[in-house]
XYZ file of C-alpha atoms in Angstrom:
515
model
C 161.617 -24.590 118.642
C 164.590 -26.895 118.187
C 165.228 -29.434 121.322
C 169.100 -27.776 121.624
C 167.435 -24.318 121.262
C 165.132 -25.445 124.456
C 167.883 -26.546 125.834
C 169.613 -23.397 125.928
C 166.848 -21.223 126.818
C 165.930 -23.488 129.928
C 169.958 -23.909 131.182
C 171.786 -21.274 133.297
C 174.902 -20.028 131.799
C 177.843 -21.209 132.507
C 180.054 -19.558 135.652
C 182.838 -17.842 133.687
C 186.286 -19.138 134.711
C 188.019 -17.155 136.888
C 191.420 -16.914 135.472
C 189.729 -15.905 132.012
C 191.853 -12.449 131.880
C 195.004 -14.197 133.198
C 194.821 -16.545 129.969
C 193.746 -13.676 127.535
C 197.347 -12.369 128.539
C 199.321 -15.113 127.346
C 197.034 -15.746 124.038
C 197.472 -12.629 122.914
C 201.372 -13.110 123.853
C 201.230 -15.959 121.072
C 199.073 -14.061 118.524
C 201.889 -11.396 119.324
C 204.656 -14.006 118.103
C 202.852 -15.352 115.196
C 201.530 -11.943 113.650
C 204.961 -10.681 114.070
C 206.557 -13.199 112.872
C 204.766 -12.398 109.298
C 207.010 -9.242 108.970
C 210.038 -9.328 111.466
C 212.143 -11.842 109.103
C 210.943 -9.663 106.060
C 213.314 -7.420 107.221
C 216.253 -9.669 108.049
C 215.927 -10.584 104.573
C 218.758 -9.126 102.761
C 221.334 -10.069 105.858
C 220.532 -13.823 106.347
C 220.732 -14.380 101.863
C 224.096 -12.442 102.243
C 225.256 -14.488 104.984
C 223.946 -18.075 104.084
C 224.412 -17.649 100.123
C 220.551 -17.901 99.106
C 219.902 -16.835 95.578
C 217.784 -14.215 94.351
C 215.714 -16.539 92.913
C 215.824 -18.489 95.882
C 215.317 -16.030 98.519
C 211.312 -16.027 98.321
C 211.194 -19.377 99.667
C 212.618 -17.596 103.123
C 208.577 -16.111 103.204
C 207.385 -18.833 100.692
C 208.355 -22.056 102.618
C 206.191 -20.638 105.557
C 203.387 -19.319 103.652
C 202.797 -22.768 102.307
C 203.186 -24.435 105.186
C 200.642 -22.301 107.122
C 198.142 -21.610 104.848
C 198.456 -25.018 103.980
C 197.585 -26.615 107.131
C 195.194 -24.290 109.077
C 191.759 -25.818 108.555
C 194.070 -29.235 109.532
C 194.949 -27.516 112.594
C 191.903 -26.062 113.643
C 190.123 -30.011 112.990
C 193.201 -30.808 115.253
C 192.341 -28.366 117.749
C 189.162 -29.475 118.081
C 189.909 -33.079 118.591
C 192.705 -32.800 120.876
C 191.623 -29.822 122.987
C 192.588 -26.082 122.634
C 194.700 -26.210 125.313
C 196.969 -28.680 124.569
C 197.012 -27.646 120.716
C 198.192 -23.971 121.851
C 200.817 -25.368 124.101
C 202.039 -28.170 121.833
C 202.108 -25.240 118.708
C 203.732 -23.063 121.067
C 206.741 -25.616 121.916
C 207.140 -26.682 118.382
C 207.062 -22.980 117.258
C 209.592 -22.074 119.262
C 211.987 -25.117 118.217
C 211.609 -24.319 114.456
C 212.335 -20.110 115.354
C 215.759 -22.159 117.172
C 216.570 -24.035 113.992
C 216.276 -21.171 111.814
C 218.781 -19.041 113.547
C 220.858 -21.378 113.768
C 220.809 -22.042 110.174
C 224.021 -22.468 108.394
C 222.772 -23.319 104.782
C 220.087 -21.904 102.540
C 218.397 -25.725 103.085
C 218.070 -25.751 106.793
C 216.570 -22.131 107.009
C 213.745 -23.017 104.649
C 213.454 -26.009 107.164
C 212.798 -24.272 109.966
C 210.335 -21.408 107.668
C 207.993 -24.598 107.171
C 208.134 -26.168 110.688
C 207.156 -22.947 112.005
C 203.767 -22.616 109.587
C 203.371 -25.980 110.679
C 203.281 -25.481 114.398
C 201.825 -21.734 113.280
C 198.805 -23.319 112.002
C 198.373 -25.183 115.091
C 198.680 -22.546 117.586
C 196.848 -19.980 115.538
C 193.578 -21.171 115.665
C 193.527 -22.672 119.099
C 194.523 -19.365 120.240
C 191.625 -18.103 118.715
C 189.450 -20.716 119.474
C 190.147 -20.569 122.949
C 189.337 -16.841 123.608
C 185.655 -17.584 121.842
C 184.958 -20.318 124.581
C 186.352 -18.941 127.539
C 185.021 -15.234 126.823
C 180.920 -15.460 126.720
C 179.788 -12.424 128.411
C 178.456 -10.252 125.902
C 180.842 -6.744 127.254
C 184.033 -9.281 128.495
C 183.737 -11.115 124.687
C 184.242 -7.390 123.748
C 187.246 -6.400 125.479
C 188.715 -9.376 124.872
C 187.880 -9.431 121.071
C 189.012 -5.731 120.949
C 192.523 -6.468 122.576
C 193.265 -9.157 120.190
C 191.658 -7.534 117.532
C 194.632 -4.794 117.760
C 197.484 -7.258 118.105
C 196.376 -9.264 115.124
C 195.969 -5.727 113.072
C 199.508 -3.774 114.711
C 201.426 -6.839 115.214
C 202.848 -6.725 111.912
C 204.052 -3.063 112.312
C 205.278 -3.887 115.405
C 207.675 -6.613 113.549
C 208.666 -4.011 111.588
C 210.221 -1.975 114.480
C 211.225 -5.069 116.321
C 212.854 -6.444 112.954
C 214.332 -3.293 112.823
C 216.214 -3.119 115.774
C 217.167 -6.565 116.054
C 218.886 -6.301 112.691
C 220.754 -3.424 113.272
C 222.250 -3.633 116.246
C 222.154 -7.388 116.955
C 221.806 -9.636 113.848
C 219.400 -11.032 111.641
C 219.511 -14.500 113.664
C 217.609 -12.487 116.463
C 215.033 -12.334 114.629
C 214.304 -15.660 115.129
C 215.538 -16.420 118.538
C 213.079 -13.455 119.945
C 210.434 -16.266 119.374
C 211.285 -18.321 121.892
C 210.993 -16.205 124.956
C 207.987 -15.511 124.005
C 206.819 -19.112 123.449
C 208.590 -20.540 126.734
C 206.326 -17.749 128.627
C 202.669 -17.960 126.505
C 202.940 -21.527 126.978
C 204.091 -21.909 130.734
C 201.646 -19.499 131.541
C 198.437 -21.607 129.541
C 199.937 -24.643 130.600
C 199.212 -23.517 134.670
C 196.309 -20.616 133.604
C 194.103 -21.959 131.149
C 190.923 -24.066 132.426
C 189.224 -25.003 128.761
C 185.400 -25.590 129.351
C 184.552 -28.973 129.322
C 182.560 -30.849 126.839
C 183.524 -28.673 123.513
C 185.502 -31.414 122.012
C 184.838 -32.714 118.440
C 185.959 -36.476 118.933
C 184.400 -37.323 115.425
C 187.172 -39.787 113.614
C 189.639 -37.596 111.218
C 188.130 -36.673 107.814
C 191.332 -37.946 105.996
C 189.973 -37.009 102.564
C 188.692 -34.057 103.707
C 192.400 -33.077 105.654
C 194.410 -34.159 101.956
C 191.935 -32.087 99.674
C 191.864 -28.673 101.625
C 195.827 -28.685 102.619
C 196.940 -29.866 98.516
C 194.395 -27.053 97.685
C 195.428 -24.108 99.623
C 199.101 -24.711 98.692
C 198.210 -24.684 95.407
C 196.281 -21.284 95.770
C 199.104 -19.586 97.503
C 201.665 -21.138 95.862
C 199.777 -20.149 92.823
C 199.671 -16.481 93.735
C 203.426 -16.228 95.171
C 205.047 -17.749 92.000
C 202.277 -15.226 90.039
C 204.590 -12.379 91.361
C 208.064 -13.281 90.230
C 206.894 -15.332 86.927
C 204.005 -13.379 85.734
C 200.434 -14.071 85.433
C 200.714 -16.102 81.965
C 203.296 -18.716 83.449
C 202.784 -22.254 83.160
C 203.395 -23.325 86.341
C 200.826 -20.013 87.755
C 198.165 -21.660 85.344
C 198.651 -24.853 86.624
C 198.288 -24.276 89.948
C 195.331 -21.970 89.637
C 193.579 -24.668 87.828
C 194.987 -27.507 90.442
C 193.810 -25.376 93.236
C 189.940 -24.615 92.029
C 189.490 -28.425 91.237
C 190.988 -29.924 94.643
C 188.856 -26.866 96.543
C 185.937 -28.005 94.742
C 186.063 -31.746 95.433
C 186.920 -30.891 98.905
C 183.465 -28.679 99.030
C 181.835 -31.972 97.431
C 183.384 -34.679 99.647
C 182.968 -32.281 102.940
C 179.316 -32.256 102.053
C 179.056 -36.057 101.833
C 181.315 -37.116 104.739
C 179.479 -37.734 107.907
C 182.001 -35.876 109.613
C 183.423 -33.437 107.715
C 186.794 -31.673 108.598
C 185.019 -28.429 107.481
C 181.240 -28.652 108.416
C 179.524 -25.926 105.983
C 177.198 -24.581 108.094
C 180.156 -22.958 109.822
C 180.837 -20.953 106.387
C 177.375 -20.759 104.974
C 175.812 -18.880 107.393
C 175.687 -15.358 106.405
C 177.451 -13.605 109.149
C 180.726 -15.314 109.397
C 180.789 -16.000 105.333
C 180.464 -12.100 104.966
C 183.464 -11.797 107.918
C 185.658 -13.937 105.929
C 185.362 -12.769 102.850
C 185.369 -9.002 103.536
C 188.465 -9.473 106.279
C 190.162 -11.215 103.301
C 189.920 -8.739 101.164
C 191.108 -6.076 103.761
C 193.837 -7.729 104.257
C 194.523 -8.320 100.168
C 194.681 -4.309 100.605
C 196.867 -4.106 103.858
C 199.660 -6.597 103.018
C 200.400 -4.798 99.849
C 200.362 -1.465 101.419
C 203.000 -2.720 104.469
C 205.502 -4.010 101.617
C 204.885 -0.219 99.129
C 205.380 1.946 101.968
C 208.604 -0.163 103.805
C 210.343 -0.155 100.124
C 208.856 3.771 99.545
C 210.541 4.579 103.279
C 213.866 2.831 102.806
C 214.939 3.286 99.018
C 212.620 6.753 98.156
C 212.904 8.669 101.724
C 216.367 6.718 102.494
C 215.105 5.881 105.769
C 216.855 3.209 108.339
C 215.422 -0.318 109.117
C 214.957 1.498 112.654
C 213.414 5.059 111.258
C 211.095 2.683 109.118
C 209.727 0.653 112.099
C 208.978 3.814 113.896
C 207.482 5.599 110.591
C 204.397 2.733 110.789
C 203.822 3.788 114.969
C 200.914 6.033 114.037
C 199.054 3.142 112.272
C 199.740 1.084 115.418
C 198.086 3.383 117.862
C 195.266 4.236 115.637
C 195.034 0.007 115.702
C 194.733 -0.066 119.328
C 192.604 2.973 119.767
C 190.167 1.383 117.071
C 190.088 -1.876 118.315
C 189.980 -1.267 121.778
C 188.379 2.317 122.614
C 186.299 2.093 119.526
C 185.290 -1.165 118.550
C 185.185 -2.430 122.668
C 182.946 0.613 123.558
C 180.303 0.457 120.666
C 180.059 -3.359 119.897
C 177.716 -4.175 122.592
C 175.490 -0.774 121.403
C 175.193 -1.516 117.878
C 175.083 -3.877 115.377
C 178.503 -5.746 113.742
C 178.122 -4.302 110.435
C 178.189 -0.561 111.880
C 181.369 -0.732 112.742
C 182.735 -3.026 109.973
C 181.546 -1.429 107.038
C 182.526 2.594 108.575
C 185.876 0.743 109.468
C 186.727 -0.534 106.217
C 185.426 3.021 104.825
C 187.891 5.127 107.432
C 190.630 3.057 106.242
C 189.905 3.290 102.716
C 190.184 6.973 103.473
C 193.527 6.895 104.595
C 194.627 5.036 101.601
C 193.115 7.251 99.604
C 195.514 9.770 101.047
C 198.510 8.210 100.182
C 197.515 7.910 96.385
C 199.110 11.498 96.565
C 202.909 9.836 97.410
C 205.537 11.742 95.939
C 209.378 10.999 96.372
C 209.102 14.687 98.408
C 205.694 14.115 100.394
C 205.709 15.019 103.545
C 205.812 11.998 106.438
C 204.057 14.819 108.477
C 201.749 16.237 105.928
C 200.809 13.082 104.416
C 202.138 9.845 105.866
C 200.752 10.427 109.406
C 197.862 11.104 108.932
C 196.720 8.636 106.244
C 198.459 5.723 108.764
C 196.420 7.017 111.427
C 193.141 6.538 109.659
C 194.391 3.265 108.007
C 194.880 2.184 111.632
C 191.488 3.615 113.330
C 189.531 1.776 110.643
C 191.145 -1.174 110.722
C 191.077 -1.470 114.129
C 187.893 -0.602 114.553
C 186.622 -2.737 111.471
C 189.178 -6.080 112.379
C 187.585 -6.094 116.635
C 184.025 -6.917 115.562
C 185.107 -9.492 112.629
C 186.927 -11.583 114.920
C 184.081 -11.936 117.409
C 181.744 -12.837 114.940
C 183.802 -14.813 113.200
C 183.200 -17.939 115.829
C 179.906 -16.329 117.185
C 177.528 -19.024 117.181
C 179.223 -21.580 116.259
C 179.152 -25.011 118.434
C 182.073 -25.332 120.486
C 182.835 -28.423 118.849
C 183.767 -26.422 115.556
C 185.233 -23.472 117.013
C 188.858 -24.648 116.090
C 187.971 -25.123 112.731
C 186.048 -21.586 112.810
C 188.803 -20.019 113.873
C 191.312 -21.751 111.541
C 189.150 -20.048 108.643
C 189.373 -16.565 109.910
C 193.257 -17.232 109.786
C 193.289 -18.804 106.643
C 191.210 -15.764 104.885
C 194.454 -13.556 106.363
C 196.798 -15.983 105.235
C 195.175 -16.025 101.405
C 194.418 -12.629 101.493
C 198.095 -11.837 102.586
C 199.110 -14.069 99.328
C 196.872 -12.599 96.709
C 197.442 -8.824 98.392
C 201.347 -9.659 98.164
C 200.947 -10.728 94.561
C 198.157 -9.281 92.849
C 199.181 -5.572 94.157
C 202.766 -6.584 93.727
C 202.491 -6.730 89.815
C 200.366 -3.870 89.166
C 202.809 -1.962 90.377
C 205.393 -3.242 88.405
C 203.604 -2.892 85.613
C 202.986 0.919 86.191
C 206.554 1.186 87.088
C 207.599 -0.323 83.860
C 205.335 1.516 81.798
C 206.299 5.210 83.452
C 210.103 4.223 82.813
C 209.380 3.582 79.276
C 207.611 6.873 78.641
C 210.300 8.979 80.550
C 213.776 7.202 79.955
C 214.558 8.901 76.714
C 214.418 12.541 78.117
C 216.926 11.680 81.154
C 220.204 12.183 79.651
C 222.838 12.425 82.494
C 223.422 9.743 85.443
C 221.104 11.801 87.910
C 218.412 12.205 85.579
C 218.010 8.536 85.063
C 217.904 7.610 88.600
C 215.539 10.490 89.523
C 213.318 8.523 86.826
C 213.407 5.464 88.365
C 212.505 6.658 91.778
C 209.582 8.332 90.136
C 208.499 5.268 88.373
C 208.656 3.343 91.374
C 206.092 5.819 93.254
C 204.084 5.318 90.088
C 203.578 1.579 90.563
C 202.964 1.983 94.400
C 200.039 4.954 94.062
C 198.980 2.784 91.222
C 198.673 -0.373 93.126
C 197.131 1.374 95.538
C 194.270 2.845 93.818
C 193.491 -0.521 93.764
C 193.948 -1.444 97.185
C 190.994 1.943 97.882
C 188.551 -0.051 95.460
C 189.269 -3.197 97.659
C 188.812 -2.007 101.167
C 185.302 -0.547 99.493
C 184.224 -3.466 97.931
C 184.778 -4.902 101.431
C 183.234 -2.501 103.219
C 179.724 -3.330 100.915
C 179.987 -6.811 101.949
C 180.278 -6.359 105.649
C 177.056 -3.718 105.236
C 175.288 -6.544 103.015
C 176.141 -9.538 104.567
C 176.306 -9.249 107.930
C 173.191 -9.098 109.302
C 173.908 -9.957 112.742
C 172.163 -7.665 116.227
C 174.052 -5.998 118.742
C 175.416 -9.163 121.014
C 172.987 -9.555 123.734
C 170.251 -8.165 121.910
C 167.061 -10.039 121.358
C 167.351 -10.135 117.618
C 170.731 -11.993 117.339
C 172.109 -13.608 113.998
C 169.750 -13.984 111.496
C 170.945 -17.480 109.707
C 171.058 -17.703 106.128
C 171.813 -21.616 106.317
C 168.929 -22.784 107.705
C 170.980 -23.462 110.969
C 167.871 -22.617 113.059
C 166.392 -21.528 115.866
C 169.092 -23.271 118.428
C 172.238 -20.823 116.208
C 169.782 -17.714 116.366
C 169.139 -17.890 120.031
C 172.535 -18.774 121.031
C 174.400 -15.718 121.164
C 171.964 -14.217 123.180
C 171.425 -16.840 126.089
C 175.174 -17.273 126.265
C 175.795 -13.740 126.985
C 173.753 -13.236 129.765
């Protein structure tokens, strides 16, 4: 037996601090903002190009500028996290957050809003994982790491809907700047409340010197990657510039894998992504969410332009998936993760929700919101939930606190490129089905009516198309959450069995901790 694994065996645990549930409150307050943040401005859209002149071909850098930004600079800030202290990353993240959300609406030119998009995945990709982070060092009881897990669990899965409602409103009866200005309450109130509640256990810092290489390789990288897969969208697979930055992003990923292996301290150590449990959590929660993000934009188009539904109606058409979130996460997932083992509710999940989407493979411009929609939102939300509660906890379960920031930062950057590829990949199958349907059917539509009737058929086509594909996703994750994670019930005696050779002192950990 390892000396640290001695070590932990022989030490008590550590007392809990007592204002643990206090913090959890405003954490989840700033997972709130940033989660919603992802689909509240999707829906301002259309009012803030009319009103600051943005071009159509401009207009994707509104969602674009961010993207990059964030998915950019997530493993950065989860290194920073780390170094600095989770605290003072969340606050700092939080403060800059909410000056970016004031710049952009206040924007009077096309320029300053796509500003303000980046500055806020900047400070977004500093706040994210320190809010993460922060919950998997403060929460070590085996049932509290549950409840904890489970509530945040839901607000990272129905936070988006909830933007859609929120988005909703605000841009109907306010304005689109809202939208942006909502942020900063928010912000001002997570981070007075950490700033006074949060007591960060001591000694978890990583005060290793900055892997510069390391930090230059991974950001240029995942730009490229997204970047890759947003452009992919509006220019086609076969463009140049795609190519290029397909091809830019495997090389730069692949040196940084080579120099992080080399470096003495690496901004990305690998046995936090080569052990089998939290490799098989990232992967299979980034393909979920491929599936999910893709399904959000079909059915908010499907709702507005097929059903001729209001921003407003929309936001409340996605409520079912919300509370099928929350009961998931937090009735399902809390109750059975310390009974069984990870996988049994991750692979099930995935498979409930797969289900659901499934169901809406049947969309027709007449379904029935009743008939169909609620019910395959409700499953799409129970499995989810349930699947997304246990795949954050294990996500930055035995991992040293020293690399918990930079844990965390990869469970949000498997969202954030999952969230990209889902957007994209999905995005052009059904725009290929929609073209091809159009082309089949044009030439019997002879009057005006006809024609458009055509058109809204096509465009079902291309979303039940796409997501036939999204049903094969959420399976194929599903089989790697069954496959890979191998982890025991937390608390259990047989914890996670590592597949990196991280030994005894990782296997024993989660255990000891817990009690």
């Amino acid at each position: 037996m390892s000396e640290t694994a001695s070590k932990a065996l022989g030490a008590p645990a550590a007392t809990p601090d007592a204002g643990r549930w206090k913090a959890l409150v405003f954490i989840a307050l700033a997972q709130l903002m940033v989660v919603l943040d992802a689909t509240i401005v999707n829906i301002a859209l259309p009012s803030a190009q009319q009103d600051l002149g943005i071009s159509d071909g401009n207009r994707q850098w509104v969602v674009t500028a961010y993207a990059l930004a964030f998915g950019g600079l997530l493993l950065f800030g989860g290194r920073i996290a780390d170094l600095w202290g989770r605290k003072k990353a969340f606050v700092v993240g939080l403060g800059g957050f909410a000056v970016a959300s004031a710049l952009g609406g206040a924007a009077t030119n096309e320029a300053m809003m796509f500003g303000a998009r980046a500055l806020q995945g900047v400070f977004g990709a500093l706040l994210a994982p320190a809010a993460l982070s922060l919950l998997a060092v403060m929460f070590t009881d085996a049932k509290e790491r549950a409840k904890a897990f489970g509530i945040y669990g839901a607000i990272a899965g129905g936070g988006g809907a909830v933007g859609l409602i929120l988005g909703g409103f605000l841009t109907e009866y306010l304005d689109w700047r809202w939208t942006f200005f909502v942020n900063i309450p928010f912000a001002i109130v997570a981070a007075a409340g950490a700033y006074f509640v949060i007591r960060e256990p001591e000694g978890g810092r990583n005060r290793s010197p900055l892997d510069i290489p390391g930090v230059v390789l991974s950001t240029l990288g995942l730009v490229a990657l997204v970047y890759g897969f947003t452009r992919a969208e509006s220019e086609g697979w076969s463009d140049s510039v795609t190519v290029g930055m397909f091809v830019a992003s495997a090389v730069l990923l692949a040196t940084f894998v080579l120099v992080e292996s080399k470096v003495k301290a690496p901004l990305l150590p690998l046995r936090v992504i080569t052990e089998r449990n939290r490799g098989g959590v990232y992967l299979s929660l980034g393909l979920a969410i491929i599936a999910m993000f893709g399904l959000f934009l079909f059915l908010t188009y499907y709702l507005q332009i097929v059903k001729g539904y209001s921003p407003v109606k929309t936001g409340f058409a996605f409520l079912p998936m919300i509370v099928g979130m929350i009961t998931g996460s937090t009735q399902i997932g809390t109750r059975l993760m310390t009974r069984v083992a990870p996988r049994l509710l991750m692979g099930p999940g995935f498979l409930v929700a797969a289900l659901g989407m499934l169901l809406l493979t049947r969309l027709e411009i007449g379904s029935s919101y009743a008939a169909l929609l609620l019910p395959a939102m409700l499953l799409l939300g129970l499995g989810m939930g349930t699947a997304f509660m246990p795949a954050m906890s294990l996500s930055t379960q035995g991992v040293e606190p020293r690399d918990s920031g930079v844990a965390s930062a990869m469970v949000n950057t498997s969202q954030q490129v999952g969230g990209a590829i889902g957007t994209a990949l999905l995005n052009t199958i059904a725009a290929s089905a929609t073209t091809a349907y159009v082309a089949d059917h044009i030439a019997g539509a002879t009057s005006r009516s006809q024609q458009q009737l055509v058109q809204l058929e096509a465009m079902v086509e291309g979303y039940t198309s796409a997501i036939w594909f999204a049903v094969g996703i959420l399976v194929v994750a599903a089989a790697i959450a069954l496959t890979f994670v191998n982890a025991g019930r937390p608390g259990s005696a047989t914890a996670a069995g590592s597949g990196s050779g991280e030994g005894v002192a990782d296997e024993v950990k989660i255990p000891v901790v817990a009690h």
